[in-house]
Short mmCIF file of C-alpha atoms in Angstrom, two decimals:
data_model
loop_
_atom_site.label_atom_id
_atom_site.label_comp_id
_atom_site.label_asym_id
_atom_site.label_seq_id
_atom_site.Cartn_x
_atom_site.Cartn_y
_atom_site.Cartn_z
CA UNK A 1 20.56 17.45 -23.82
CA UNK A 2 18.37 20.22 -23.06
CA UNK A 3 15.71 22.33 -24.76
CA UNK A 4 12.85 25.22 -24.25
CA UNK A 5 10.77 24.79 -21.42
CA UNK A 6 7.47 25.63 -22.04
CA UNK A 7 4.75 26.54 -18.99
CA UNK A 8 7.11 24.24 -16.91
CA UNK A 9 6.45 21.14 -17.36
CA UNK A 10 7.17 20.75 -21.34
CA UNK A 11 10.51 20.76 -22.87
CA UNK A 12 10.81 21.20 -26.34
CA UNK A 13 13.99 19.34 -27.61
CA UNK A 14 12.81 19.59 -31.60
CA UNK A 15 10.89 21.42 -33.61
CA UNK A 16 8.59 19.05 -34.57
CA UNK A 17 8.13 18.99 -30.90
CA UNK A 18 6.39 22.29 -31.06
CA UNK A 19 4.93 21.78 -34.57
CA UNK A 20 3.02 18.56 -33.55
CA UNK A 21 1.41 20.45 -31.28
CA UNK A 22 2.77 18.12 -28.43
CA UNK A 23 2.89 21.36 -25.94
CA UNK A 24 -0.49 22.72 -27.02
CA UNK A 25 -2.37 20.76 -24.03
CA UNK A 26 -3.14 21.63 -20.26
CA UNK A 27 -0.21 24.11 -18.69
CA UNK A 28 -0.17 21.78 -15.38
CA UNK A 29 -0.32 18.56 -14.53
CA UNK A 30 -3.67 17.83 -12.63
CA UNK A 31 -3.00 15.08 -9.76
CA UNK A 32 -5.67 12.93 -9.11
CA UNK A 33 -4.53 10.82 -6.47
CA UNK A 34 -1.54 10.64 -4.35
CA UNK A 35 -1.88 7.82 -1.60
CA UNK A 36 0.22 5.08 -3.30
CA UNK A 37 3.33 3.21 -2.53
CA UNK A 38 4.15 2.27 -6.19
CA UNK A 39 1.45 3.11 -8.45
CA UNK A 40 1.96 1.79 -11.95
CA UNK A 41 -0.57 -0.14 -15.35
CA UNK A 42 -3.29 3.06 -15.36
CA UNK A 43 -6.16 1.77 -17.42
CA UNK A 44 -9.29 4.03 -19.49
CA UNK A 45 -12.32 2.16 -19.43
CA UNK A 46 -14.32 4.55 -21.62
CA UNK A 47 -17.72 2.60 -20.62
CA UNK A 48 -17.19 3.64 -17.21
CA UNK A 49 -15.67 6.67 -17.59
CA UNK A 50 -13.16 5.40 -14.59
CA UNK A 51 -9.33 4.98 -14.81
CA UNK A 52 -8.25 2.21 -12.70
CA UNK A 53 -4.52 1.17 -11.67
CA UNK A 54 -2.43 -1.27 -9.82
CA UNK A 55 -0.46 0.07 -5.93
CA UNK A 56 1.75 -2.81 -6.53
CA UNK A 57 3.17 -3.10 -3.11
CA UNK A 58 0.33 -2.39 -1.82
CA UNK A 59 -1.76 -5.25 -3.20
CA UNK A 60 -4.46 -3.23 -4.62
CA UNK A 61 -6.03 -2.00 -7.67
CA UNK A 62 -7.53 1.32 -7.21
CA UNK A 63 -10.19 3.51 -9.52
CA UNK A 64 -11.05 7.31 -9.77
CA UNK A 65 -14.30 8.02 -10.95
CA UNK A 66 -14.08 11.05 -13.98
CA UNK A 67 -17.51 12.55 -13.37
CA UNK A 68 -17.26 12.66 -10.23
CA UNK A 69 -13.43 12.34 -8.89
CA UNK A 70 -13.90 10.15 -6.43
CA UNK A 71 -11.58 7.10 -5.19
CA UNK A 72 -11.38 3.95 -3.93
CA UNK A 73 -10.60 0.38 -4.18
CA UNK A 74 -11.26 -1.92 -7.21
CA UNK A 75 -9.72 -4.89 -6.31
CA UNK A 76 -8.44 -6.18 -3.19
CA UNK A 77 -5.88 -8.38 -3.06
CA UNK A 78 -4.86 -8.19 -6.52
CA UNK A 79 -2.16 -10.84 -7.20
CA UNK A 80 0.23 -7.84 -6.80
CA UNK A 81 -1.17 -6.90 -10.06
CA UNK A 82 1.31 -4.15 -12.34
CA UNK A 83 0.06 -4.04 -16.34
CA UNK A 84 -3.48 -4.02 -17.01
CA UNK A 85 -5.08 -3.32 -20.98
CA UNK A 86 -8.49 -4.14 -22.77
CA UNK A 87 -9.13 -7.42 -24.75
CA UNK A 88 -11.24 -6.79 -28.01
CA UNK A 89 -14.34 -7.25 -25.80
CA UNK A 90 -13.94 -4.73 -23.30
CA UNK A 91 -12.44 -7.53 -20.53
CA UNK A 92 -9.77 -6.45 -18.28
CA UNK A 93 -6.58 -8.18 -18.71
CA UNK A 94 -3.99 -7.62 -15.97
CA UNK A 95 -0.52 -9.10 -15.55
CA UNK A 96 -0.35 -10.40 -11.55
CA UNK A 97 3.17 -10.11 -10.42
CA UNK A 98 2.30 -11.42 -7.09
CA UNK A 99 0.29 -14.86 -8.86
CA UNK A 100 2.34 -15.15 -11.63
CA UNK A 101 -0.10 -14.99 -14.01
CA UNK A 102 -2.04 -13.36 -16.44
CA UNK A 103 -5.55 -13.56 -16.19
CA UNK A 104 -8.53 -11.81 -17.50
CA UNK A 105 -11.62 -10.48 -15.80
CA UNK A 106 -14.81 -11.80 -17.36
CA UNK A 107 -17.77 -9.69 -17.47
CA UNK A 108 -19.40 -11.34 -14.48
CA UNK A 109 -16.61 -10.61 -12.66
CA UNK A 110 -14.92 -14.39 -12.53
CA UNK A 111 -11.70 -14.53 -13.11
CA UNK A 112 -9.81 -16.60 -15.84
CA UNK A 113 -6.16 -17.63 -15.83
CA UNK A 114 -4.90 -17.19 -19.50
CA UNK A 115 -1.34 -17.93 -19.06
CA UNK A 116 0.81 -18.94 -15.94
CA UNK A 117 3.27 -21.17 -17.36
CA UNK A 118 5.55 -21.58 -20.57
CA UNK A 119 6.59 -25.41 -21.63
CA UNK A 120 5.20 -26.67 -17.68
CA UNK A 121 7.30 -24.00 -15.88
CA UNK A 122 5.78 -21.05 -14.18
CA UNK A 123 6.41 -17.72 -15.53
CA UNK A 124 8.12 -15.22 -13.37
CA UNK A 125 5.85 -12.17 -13.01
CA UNK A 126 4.48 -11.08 -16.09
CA UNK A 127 4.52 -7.49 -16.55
CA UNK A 128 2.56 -5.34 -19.29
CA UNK A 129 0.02 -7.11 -21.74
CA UNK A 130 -1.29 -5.61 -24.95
CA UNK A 131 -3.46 -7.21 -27.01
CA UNK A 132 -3.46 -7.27 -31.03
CA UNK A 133 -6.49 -7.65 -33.16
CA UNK A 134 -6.57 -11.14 -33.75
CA UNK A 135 -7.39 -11.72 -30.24
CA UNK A 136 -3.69 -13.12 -29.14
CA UNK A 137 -2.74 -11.28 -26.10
CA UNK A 138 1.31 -10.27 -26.03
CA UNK A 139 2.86 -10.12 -22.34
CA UNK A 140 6.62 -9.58 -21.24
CA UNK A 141 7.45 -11.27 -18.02
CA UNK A 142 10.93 -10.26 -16.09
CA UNK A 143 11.27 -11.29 -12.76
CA UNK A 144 11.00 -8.08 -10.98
CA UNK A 145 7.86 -9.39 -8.75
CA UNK A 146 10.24 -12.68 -7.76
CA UNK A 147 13.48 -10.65 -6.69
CA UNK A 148 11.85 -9.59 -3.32
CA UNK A 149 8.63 -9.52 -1.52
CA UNK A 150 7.93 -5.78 -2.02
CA UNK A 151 6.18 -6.30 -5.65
CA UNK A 152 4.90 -9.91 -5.17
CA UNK A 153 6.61 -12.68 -3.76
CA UNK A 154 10.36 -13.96 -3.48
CA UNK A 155 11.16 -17.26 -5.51
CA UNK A 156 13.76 -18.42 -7.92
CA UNK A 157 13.24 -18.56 -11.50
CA UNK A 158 11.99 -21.26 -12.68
CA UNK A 159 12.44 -20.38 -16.79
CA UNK A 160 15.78 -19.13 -16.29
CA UNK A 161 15.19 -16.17 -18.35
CA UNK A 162 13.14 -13.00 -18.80
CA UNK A 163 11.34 -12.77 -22.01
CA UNK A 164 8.16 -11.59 -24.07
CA UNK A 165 5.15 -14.21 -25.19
CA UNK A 166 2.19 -14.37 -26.85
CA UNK A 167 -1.52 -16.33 -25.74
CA UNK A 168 -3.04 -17.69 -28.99
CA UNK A 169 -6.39 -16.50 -28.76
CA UNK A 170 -7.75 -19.57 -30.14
CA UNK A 171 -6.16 -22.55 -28.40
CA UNK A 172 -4.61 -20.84 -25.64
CA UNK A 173 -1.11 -22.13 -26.03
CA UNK A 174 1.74 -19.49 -25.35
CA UNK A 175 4.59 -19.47 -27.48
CA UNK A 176 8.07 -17.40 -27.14
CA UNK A 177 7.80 -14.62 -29.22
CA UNK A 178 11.68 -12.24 -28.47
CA UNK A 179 14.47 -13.53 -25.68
CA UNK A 180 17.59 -11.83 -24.99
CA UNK A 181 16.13 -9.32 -22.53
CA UNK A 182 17.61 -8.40 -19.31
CA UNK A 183 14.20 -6.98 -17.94
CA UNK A 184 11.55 -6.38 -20.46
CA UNK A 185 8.86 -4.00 -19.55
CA UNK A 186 6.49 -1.90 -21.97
CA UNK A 187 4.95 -3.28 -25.07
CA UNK A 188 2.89 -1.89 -27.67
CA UNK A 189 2.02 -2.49 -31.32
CA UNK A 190 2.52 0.02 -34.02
CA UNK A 191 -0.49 1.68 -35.28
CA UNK A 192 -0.64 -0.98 -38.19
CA UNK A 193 0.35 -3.96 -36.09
CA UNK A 194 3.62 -4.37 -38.43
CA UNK A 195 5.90 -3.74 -35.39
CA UNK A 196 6.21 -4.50 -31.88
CA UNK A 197 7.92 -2.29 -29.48
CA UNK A 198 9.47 -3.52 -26.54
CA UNK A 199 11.37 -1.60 -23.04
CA UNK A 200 14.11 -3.29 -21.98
CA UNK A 201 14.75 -1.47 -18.16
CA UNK A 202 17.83 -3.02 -17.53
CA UNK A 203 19.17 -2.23 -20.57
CA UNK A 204 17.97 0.80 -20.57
CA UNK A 205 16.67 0.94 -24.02
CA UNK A 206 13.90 0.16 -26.30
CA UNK A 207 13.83 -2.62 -28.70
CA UNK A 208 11.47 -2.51 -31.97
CA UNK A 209 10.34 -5.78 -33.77
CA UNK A 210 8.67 -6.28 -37.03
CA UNK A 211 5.89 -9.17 -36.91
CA UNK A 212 5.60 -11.84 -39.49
CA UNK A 213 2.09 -13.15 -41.26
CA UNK A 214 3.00 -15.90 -39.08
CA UNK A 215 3.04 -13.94 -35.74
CA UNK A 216 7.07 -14.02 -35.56
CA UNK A 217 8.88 -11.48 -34.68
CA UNK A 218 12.85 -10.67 -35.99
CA UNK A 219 15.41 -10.04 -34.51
CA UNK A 220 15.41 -7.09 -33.08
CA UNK A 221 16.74 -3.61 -33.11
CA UNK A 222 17.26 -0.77 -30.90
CA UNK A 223 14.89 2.22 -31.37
CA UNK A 224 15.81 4.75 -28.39
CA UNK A 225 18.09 4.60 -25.66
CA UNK A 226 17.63 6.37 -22.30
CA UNK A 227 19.75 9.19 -21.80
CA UNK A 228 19.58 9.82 -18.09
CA UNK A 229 17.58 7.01 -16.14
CA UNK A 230 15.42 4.12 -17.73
CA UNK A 231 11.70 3.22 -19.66
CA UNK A 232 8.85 1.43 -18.05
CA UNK A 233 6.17 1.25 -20.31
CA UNK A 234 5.11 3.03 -23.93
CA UNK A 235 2.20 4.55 -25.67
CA UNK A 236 1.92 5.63 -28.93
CA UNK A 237 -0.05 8.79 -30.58
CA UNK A 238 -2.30 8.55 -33.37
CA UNK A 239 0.18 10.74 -35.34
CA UNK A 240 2.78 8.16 -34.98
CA UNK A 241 4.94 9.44 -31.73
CA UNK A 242 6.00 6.80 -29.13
CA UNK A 243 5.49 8.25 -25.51
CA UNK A 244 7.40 6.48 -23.31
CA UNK A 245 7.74 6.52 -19.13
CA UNK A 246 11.19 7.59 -18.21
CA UNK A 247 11.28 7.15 -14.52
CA UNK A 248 13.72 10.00 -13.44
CA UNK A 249 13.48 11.61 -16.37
CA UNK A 250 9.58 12.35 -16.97
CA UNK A 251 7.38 11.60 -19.85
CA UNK A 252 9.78 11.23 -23.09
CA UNK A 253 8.16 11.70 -26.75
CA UNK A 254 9.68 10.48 -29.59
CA UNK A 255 9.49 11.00 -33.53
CA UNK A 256 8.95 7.86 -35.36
CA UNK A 257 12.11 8.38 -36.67
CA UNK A 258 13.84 7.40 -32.97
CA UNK A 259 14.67 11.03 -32.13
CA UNK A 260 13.64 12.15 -28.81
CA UNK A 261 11.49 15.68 -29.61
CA UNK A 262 10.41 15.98 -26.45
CA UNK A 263 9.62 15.96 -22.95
CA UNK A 264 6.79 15.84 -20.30
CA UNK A 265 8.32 17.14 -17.09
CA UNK A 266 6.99 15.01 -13.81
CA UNK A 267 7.52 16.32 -10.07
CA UNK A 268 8.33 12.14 -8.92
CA UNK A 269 9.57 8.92 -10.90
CA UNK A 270 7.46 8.15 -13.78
CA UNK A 271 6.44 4.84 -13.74
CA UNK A 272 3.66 4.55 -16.66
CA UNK A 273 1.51 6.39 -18.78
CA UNK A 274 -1.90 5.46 -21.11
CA UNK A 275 -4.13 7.72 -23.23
CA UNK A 276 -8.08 7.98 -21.95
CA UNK A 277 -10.86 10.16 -21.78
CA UNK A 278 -13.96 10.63 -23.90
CA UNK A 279 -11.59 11.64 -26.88
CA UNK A 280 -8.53 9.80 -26.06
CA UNK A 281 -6.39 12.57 -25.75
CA UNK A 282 -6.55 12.71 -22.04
CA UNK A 283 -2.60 11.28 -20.50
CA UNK A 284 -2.64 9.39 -17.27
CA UNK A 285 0.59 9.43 -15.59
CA UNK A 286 1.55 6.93 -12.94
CA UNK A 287 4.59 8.48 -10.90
CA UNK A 288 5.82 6.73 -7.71
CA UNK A 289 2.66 7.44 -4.62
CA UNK A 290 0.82 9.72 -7.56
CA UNK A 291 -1.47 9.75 -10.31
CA UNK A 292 -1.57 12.14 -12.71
CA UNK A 293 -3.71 13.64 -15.50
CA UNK A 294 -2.98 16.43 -18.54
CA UNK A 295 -5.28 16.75 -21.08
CA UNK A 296 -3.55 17.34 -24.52
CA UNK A 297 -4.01 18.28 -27.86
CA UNK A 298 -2.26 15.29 -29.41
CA UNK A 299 -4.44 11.89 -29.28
CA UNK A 300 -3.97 8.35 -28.82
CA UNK A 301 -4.29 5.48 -30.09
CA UNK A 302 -7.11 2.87 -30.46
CA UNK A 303 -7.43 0.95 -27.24
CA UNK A 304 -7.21 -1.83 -29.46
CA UNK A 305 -5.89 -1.83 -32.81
CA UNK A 306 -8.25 -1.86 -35.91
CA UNK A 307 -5.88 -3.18 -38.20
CA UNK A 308 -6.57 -6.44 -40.15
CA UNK A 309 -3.47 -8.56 -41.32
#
């Protein structure tokens, strides 16, 4: 498949592409930072006006100041940290490959564990965490930190599986949410909380859930499928679009109907993405050692959803 390339770094696969005014944003891709061995879970936190992100390998979470562009080190060692996202209080929650855990960052700056086991068995690296607006916190955990020592630290599984959970936010207990994954990855609500979408990397596909009163998901069905490489994680627009991290193949954007409009065109592996600025509509790409930034005319959404069940 291949389409218009506009300015050189968008390629317009659809229409509605074009019409959604997906290309109407910066003509380059600003890189803010490219010292990283694996950069990946770039975070907005609009009170600081800082992104921050994890250099898995590395060990380290890192932060680049907006006003002024600076960078340096937010956390070091960081449990080989990869996801990070904001709970409905503005606390930093961050999946720790490396501990096996994930924990949140209080607002003194202690640290508390939220989940590191399932039924008495440790978890194998959690991932990507989003949280919905009840408070529960959702978190897929494959075992891509236990495989080796490059992302955390070698170990066998102790589960036996790779699958996505969910932290009750009031008595802490996490409960299996969606099995069957070979490595699940990204995860992010729709804009009214009715669906959960899930990246399967090793399967090379995304999976789409809708949630019950009760907090259950179904079944299960594919949404997209990657065409040339794999997904990490996945953002959606306020207008509906799921932007998703493509690895070899960029930035992909696709209508809510499943079809892929278009693309974002990256100069290294794509590893993650997530909306910021002081509007929103600022997109922070994590690619391999970089960072990148593009200021658009399409917007995302809510840090954390609004919706009410």
């Amino acid at each position: 498949m291949s389409g218009e390339i506009a300015y050189g770094l968008y390629e317009i696969l659809d229409e509605r592409f074009r019409t959604g005014k997906c290309a109407n944003g910066d003509l380059r891709l600003e890189k803010l930072h490219g010292d990283c061995r694996w950069a990946e879970g770039p975070l907005y936190l609009p009170a600081w006006r800082q992104l921050i992100w994890s250099d898995i390998p590395n060990d380290r979470m890192l932060r680049w100041d907006e006003a002024t562009g600076a960078v340096g080190v937010f956390r070091s060692p960081a449990g080989h940290s990869n996801g990070n996202t904001l709970d409905r209080e503005g606390r930093l929650i961050s999946c720790e490959q490396g501990n096996r855990r994930v924990s949140r960052t209080e607002h003194d700056g202690s640290v508390t564990v939220l989940a590191d086991r399932y039924q008495g068995r440790r978890l194998n690296s959690p991932n990507d965490a989003v949280v919905r607006s009840d408070g529960s916190v959702w978190f897929s955990d494959p075992d891509f930190g236990i495989g080796s020592d490059y992302e955390g630290h070698r170990a066998e599984s102790e589960i036996g599986a790779c699958n996505v959970y969910r932290i009750d936010p009031d008595s802490g207990e996490v409960r299996l949410v969606a099995d069957g994954f070979s490595g699940p990855n990204g995860l992010v609500f729709s804009l009214d909380e009715r669906q959960l979408f899930v990246s399967d990397s090793r399967a090379r596909h995304i999976r789409v859930f809708d949630v019950r009163e009760d907090g259950t998901l179904s079944d299960g069905k594919v949404f997209a499928e990657a065409p040339v490489s794999s997904f990490d994680n996945i953002r959606f627009d306020d207008g509906g679009r799921l932007w998703a991290a493509a690895l070899d193949d960029g930035v992909h954007c696709y209508d809510p109907d499943g079809a892929l409009i278009g693309r974002i065109l990256v100069p290294e592996p794509v590893s993650n993405l997530a909306f910021g600025g002081p509007k929103n509509n600022r997109l922070f790409i994590t690619a391999t050692t970089s960072v990148y930034s593009l200021v658009m005319a399409v917007t995302g959404t809510h840090r954390v959803s609004r919706f009410r069940p």
